[in-house]
Amino acid sequence: MTFRTETPVTLRAQLVKCKISKIAFQQPVDQVPDWDNRQRTVKWVDIGRQAATHRPAKKKVIETDPEPAHTVLENTARELPLQVSAVADYAQIECKAETIRFKDTLLFQTRVFEFQMLNKGNVQLEFSWQVLMESYGKGVSFSEKHANLPEGQGNGTRPLSRSGSRPVSALESVSPLLTGDPDLPPFIVEPSIGVIAARKKQVFLIKFSPLDVAEFEGRLVCSIPNLKDDQGPTMAVKGRSLLPFCHFDIVDSDYISSNQRDPELRGPRGAPPRATLDSNTRVIEFFSVGLSTTITRTFDIMNPTNVAYSFQWRCDDPADLRLQPVFRCLTEKDTIRAGKKVENTFEFLPQQLDTAESFWTFLIPEHNIAVPFLLVGHAREPSVYLDRSYLNYRSLLIGLDAHETVYIVNSEETAFNFSFRETSRHSEGFQDSLTLQPMEGVVPPKSRVPVVISFNPTHEGKVNINLMCDVKGKTFPLTMNVKVDSYSMNASLQYEKTEGELTQFSQDKVNEINFQQVELNEKAHCNFLVSNTGKFILGFQWELWGPKELLRFLKVVPETGSVVVGQQTRSTLSFYPLQRCVLKDVGLKLKIKNGPTFNCTLAGSAVPPGVHFSFTKHNFGMNFIAGLVPCSQKLVITNKGEKEASIECLFTNTAYLVVGHLSEVLPPGGVVEVPITFYPKEAIKYKETVTFEINGFTQQSVEILGQGIEMKVELGDPKQKMVNLGALRVGQTVKRLIPLVNNSHVPLTFNLVVNPNQQALMDPKVFRVSPQGEVTLKASGGRCLVEVVFSPKRRVPPFTEEGMVEWCGTSRSLFMLRGCCQALEISLDQDYIPFGAVIMNSQASRRILMQNTGDIGASFKWDVQKFAPDFSISPVGGYISPGMEVTFDLIFSPLNLSQDIRYDNLSCFIEGGKPLKLTLTGSCVMAPITKEVVNFVCQVRTRQSQSILLQNKTNQLWNLRPVIEGEQWSGPPSFVVEPHQQNKPYEITYRPLTMTLDGKKHQGSVFFAFPDGTGLLYLLQGFAEPPKSSGNITREVPSKTSYSELLPISNWLPKPQRFRVIVELIKPDKLDCTTLLKGLDYIEVPALTKRDYKLNFFSYKEGQFSAKVTFRNETTQEYLYYTVNFKATPPGIISTIEMTSPVRQCTSAVIKVDNPLLTPVTFTTDCKLQDINFPTHLTVPAQSEGTLMFEFQPLKSGETTGRLTLQHHDLGFFQYELVLKALPAGLEKPLYFRTTLGSSQAINAKFINFCRLKTEYTCKIDSPDFHLEKTISAAPGSQGGTEVSVEVIFEPSQLGETRGVLSISSPVGGDYAIPLYGTCGPPKAQGPFPIRTGSTASIPFKNIFLQTTAFSFQVDNPAFTVKPLETVRSKKTHSVLVSFEGNPTGARTPVSGKMTVSCPRSEGTGQSISWVYYLKGVTV
């Protein structure tokens, strides 16, 4: 939006309506370029050929880019109201324009005048000051007296005399000595260029700094564009300079003016503290780092007059002979010739770290001039130090050099000398010394110097040295403490003989080791023990010396090593000759690092061994595989030598070849036998090499051959693999013949074995297999017949027997025999039942069991007549099927007292079989007195105890043994009742292991028999309630998390129990496939122990789940149970996924999801992070695993976290934590510009937009020479990104290279950085511009600078005229009007000219910048 007006106007929230319509492009959106009506295209169009050069001419044409083809959608237009506020006004100033007259000012001094300018307008004001000198009158002398500066007008000059006339000038000869340029204007305006905001003030300083003796007049012209009257303020300035008698070329100090001086210090000539100093006092400051260092200040005194004079310096400090003065003047008197200068030097030699003052007076006797001076010296401690204050060498070995490097650091701006004190580098008594390199030197400023400190200990013990270093200028020396702990290596060497005896070796003599005679390829050893008797770890090294042909038979292991303090290590010297030799001139040396050396000489000789093998090759031939009676052969080894020989078998036994383990030493003439056994495992040929090692080095190989073959004993008729003898009756007989064939390649002798498992078949009259014993069959087809006879005499249960071939300890099945003999077999589980004592008129019951273990059912009947009158049985008769059991209840109801009631041979008649016999016994007693009935009630498998009170009224001790009936009750087996004891408690415990059902109770009794023949009987009744819950378990489990609950299961019985596990749901009624609550169906628990049952729970979604888990013994129906409650909580984070990627680059990750349902499911995916690309849906087949792949493509650097969620209405939420780290992107591809000053170049900067939303990018450049639109809009980017471009214009304001960075940023699209490199050359000449006679041409000229600038316009031909001075605002184009009056000669020929444009900005920059425009005057 552009705001432009020719008249002042103020807009406040002006409503502007913008019409917006939706459009449809004819091309895809990603192919449509961004467009607005400002976009231009530059073309060069042919315009024919030039007449002079005959070259084609080009014309630059700028065209507006056409709008992309589109269609406006109907009914989509709407108005977007915009509120615009703007101000357009003329600049308005308030400035008092007056003539400024500066008071007389001495040369080289400065006066300042201050004034203000107020911007009264509503817009900002740009200003630019120019100084135009109008008068410059030089003079040689002034007769007026020097006047003081007015107050409030800045720094002025100081008078050098109090009276007298001004001197005559000699400035012409002095000017080469000045530092300034006398030709420059003496007036300066600060600031000269700038901007004043609306309604704000600006303070300006006008400075008068004369460098020549003259009267100066000038005008200060302020150029302000946009003034209504187009005329800025103008001020007249005047000033006059005076010539001093002398000039001190020093920089004034603010030591006094800034109140740095301590008021308690004395003044000149002993003035008291706080005395007022002369206002004309000049201050010279000295700064010293360190003491005793001379600091000099040298300055020039200049005589600008034409008359020579003398000068002198006078010290105004009180004389004190006790103190050496710290200031000294080296030029106390001298003469300065006219127009010359003299160099003066003061020295400052500080004696202490403080501020020192000295008052001096500069005198010119000829002119009676006195100038007070204050010399101020500041001294401080130099910052020179050692980089460490102590040095610890720790432990050093005597005789070993140690080197450490320390640094002397100088942090000052000047160099310092240093020197180490010779006496400080020695220890007490000068026993040990340090070596320093260098001992003295210079530390350069802001640097450091290394000092190498070396130490070589000469004796054991600790050393402490305080090293001192003097630094010139420091009050105290640098110190460093050096500590050393010296030690020596102490070692001993012992030789270990074969019998274990140790021999100490001496380091002062040569020791001898003799190997005696060693057989070839035999290895002889001798061991050494190296002991460390010192305080530090020691290192050692063995060295063998002698002829090379002998050293190859010797070896020391290890050759090098170390031994810790108080320990020892073993080294072994080996002699293993490979040929005959004699050790001569051979030795061994042990070197202790930084310690003693031990020397040994070696002796010995090598002789050949003599060991004989009975064979070196053996073939076992063909042998059956898998035989337990293998083939074996003995290898005989004989030692025919004169020395012992060690024999060791190196062969590793295999599954088919076993060599007897041999590791033996044979004496001379000794013999050893080595068994070699062949076990073929496969039908293949075998070949192995058995290696024997002699004396540890020589090897002898024995080759073993053999072949494995299969044993092929087979049935002549494969159908007889299973021989069925049938189901026979007692007395029947059956016979079978089975042919056997040997198909092996060798004859075979084997045993035919049938081992019956049933006792009845072990009788050879009942079951017989022949032939018996060994059977031999010829090779390749030998046959024999096997006869099987089965003749049962009684019942034989169904059997299956295996016919085996036993050979060489192995068995192999050939055939199976199956048959049985069916008969009747009925029995009782017991044929004698004692009932014990039963009270008269009461009864006792027992149970017996009848079992039919036969194959035929039968009826049975008891002879009940013989049971009367005391016994009865039920049922009396019936039928029992094969495998069936019948339970009989026997009741004993005695009617008469009897100590022995016995019924023998009670018969049960069996149909078709022998009767069964039963014997019953018992006794009938009188009923004891029953005191009461004790009732018990508790839950099954719990306990309840009650006490029965007894009393002993006799004078005898009762030792009672209660008789308890009923397995549910227990009590102490015996207890004692004291004489006359009342209420003796006896505790009885009820612990039921089974529940009482259908209202029944457990019955029992406890009987106490007293010594007097009486007794006491208590009846016991117990009611066992169902068990209570073994536990109520409540757990909270995150959904989608597997959880296992361990339920402890106890077995209360002395035998194993098998429980069936039943899970009954309480809530909800039924589980779907998204929830799992399950364990094993059965659990076995050993007797009287516990075992944990694992109950697994898993739920895909949240909810409450309750269940009863029952463990029931299906045989006894006893059970225990748990109540479990699971609360499936929200799943939380399933896993954390970390992803790292540079900005605008892509990385991917994968997560896997299970579908337990029987139908396919579709998950909905969601993630709030903009940088994550993922599919919105994921379909997983039924009961399968699905994979979701997603990508991370960050647009902005930094670290973020978020969640990726998968949701399904049946399976709930799957949440994954994402930890994302985006690394900063690098710079984009740079753009390079090249143009001339005053011109511009436009290049499109391109970048890839990955943002999926329509976004707006903010563009910024950190260099004012580059321009572009502040914002650009980008359409939504595609998956791979969409290219966006922005036009960058390079319009330089200075010559040379300009660099910048284009920053493109968006809150959602990220940041881009594009380097910009621009090169600007000098302006190119333009034209020629034709101008007709008497007319004016308008030539456009642009101010390329960043401030409003005044330009001068000059033409080199008087036929052309132009306005000489114009002020052009920054970056604005000004039309320069050039007139042509005609050819001065009157001819009609064209007139050429040149217009040069320049500006004051280019002055003083070292570069001359001007613009040249060629003019062509056309005469009509």
PDB file of N, CA, C and O in Angstrom, residues 644-664:
ATOM      1  N   GLU A 644      65.784 -91.350  30.780  1.00  0.00           N
ATOM      2  CA  GLU A 644      64.330 -91.408  30.874  1.00  0.00           C
ATOM      3  C   GLU A 644      63.698 -90.633  29.722  1.00  0.00           C
ATOM      4  O   GLU A 644      64.240 -89.628  29.254  1.00  0.00           O
ATOM      5  N   ALA A 645      62.549 -91.138  29.276  1.00  0.00           N
ATOM      6  CA  ALA A 645      61.840 -90.472  28.172  1.00  0.00           C
ATOM      7  C   ALA A 645      60.388 -90.275  28.583  1.00  0.00           C
ATOM      8  O   ALA A 645      59.729 -91.209  29.028  1.00  0.00           O
ATOM      9  N   SER A 646      59.906 -89.062  28.420  1.00  0.00           N
ATOM     10  CA  SER A 646      58.494 -88.776  28.710  1.00  0.00           C
ATOM     11  C   SER A 646      57.681 -88.985  27.439  1.00  0.00           C
ATOM     12  O   SER A 646      58.034 -88.496  26.365  1.00  0.00           O
ATOM     13  N   ILE A 647      56.612 -89.815  27.562  1.00  0.00           N
ATOM     14  CA  ILE A 647      55.726 -90.108  26.432  1.00  0.00           C
ATOM     15  C   ILE A 647      54.352 -89.534  26.755  1.00  0.00           C
ATOM     16  O   ILE A 647      53.808 -89.801  27.839  1.00  0.00           O
ATOM     17  N   GLU A 648      53.804 -88.758  25.850  1.00  0.00           N
ATOM     18  CA  GLU A 648      52.461 -88.208  26.044  1.00  0.00           C
ATOM     19  C   GLU A 648      51.689 -88.306  24.738  1.00  0.00           C
ATOM     20  O   GLU A 648      52.219 -87.964  23.666  1.00  0.00           O
ATOM     21  N   CYS A 649      50.476 -88.843  24.841  1.00  0.00           N
ATOM     22  CA  CYS A 649      49.622 -88.973  23.659  1.00  0.00           C
ATOM     23  C   CYS A 649      48.880 -87.671  23.444  1.00  0.00           C
ATOM     24  O   CYS A 649      48.174 -87.175  24.336  1.00  0.00           O
ATOM     25  N   LEU A 650      49.020 -87.100  22.270  1.00  0.00           N
ATOM     26  CA  LEU A 650      48.371 -85.834  21.933  1.00  0.00           C
ATOM     27  C   LEU A 650      47.028 -86.015  21.260  1.00  0.00           C
ATOM     28  O   LEU A 650      46.360 -85.032  20.937  1.00  0.00           O
ATOM     29  N   PHE A 651      46.656 -87.281  21.010  1.00  0.00           N
ATOM     30  CA  PHE A 651      45.413 -87.540  20.290  1.00  0.00           C
ATOM     31  C   PHE A 651      44.210 -87.311  21.215  1.00  0.00           C
ATOM     32  O   PHE A 651      44.212 -87.719  22.380  1.00  0.00           O
ATOM     33  N   THR A 652      43.194 -86.653  20.677  1.00  0.00           N
ATOM     34  CA  THR A 652      41.938 -86.435  21.398  1.00  0.00           C
ATOM     35  C   THR A 652      40.958 -87.516  20.982  1.00  0.00           C
ATOM     36  O   THR A 652      40.639 -87.658  19.795  1.00  0.00           O
ATOM     37  N   ASN A 653      40.527 -88.296  21.960  1.00  0.00           N
ATOM     38  CA  ASN A 653      39.632 -89.411  21.664  1.00  0.00           C
ATOM     39  C   ASN A 653      38.358 -88.934  20.994  1.00  0.00           C
ATOM     40  O   ASN A 653      37.827 -87.868  21.304  1.00  0.00           O
ATOM     41  N   THR A 654      37.876 -89.770  20.044  1.00  0.00           N
ATOM     42  CA  THR A 654      36.631 -89.484  19.336  1.00  0.00           C
ATOM     43  C   THR A 654      35.611 -90.550  19.700  1.00  0.00           C
ATOM     44  O   THR A 654      35.876 -91.474  20.465  1.00  0.00           O
ATOM     45  N   ALA A 655      34.428 -90.386  19.142  1.00  0.00           N
ATOM     46  CA  ALA A 655      33.355 -91.342  19.434  1.00  0.00           C
ATOM     47  C   ALA A 655      33.663 -92.713  18.840  1.00  0.00           C
ATOM     48  O   ALA A 655      33.113 -93.722  19.288  1.00  0.00           O
ATOM     49  N   TYR A 656      34.528 -92.785  17.837  1.00  0.00           N
ATOM     50  CA  TYR A 656      34.792 -94.057  17.158  1.00  0.00           C
ATOM     51  C   TYR A 656      36.208 -94.582  17.396  1.00  0.00           C
ATOM     52  O   TYR A 656      36.518 -95.704  17.040  1.00  0.00           O
ATOM     53  N   LEU A 657      37.114 -93.784  17.966  1.00  0.00           N
ATOM     54  CA  LEU A 657      38.468 -94.245  18.205  1.00  0.00           C
ATOM     55  C   LEU A 657      38.919 -93.735  19.562  1.00  0.00           C
ATOM     56  O   LEU A 657      38.909 -92.525  19.821  1.00  0.00           O
ATOM     57  N   VAL A 658      39.294 -94.663  20.436  1.00  0.00           N
ATOM     58  CA  VAL A 658      39.721 -94.323  21.791  1.00  0.00           C
ATOM     59  C   VAL A 658      41.130 -94.863  21.973  1.00  0.00           C
ATOM     60  O   VAL A 658      41.375 -96.046  21.762  1.00  0.00           O
ATOM     61  N   VAL A 659      42.025 -93.962  22.344  1.00  0.00           N
ATOM     62  CA  VAL A 659      43.404 -94.338  22.618  1.00  0.00           C
ATOM     63  C   VAL A 659      43.614 -94.203  24.105  1.00  0.00           C
ATOM     64  O   VAL A 659      43.281 -93.175  24.709  1.00  0.00           O
ATOM     65  N   GLY A 660      44.145 -95.228  24.732  1.00  0.00           N
ATOM     66  CA  GLY A 660      44.385 -95.196  26.167  1.00  0.00           C
ATOM     67  C   GLY A 660      45.236 -94.005  26.549  1.00  0.00           C
ATOM     68  O   GLY A 660      46.251 -93.732  25.916  1.00  0.00           O
ATOM     69  N   HIS A 661      44.805 -93.288  27.585  1.00  0.00           N
ATOM     70  CA  HIS A 661      45.523 -92.072  27.992  1.00  0.00           C
ATOM     71  C   HIS A 661      46.944 -92.420  28.413  1.00  0.00           C
ATOM     72  O   HIS A 661      47.149 -93.306  29.232  1.00  0.00           O
ATOM     73  N   LEU A 662      47.868 -91.727  27.852  1.00  0.00           N
ATOM     74  CA  LEU A 662      49.267 -92.018  28.134  1.00  0.00           C
ATOM     75  C   LEU A 662      49.991 -90.723  28.421  1.00  0.00           C
ATOM     76  O   LEU A 662      50.014 -89.812  27.592  1.00  0.00           O
ATOM     77  N   SER A 663      50.509 -90.650  29.602  1.00  0.00           N
ATOM     78  CA  SER A 663      51.387 -89.558  29.975  1.00  0.00           C
ATOM     79  C   SER A 663      52.341 -90.133  31.010  1.00  0.00           C
ATOM     80  O   SER A 663      52.053 -90.166  32.206  1.00  0.00           O
ATOM     81  N   GLU A 664      53.452 -90.641  30.544  1.00  0.00           N
ATOM     82  CA  GLU A 664      54.301 -91.466  31.395  1.00  0.00           C
ATOM     83  C   GLU A 664      55.754 -91.205  31.066  1.00  0.00           C
ATOM     84  O   GLU A 664      56.114 -90.816  29.948  1.00  0.00           O
TER      85      GLU A 664
END
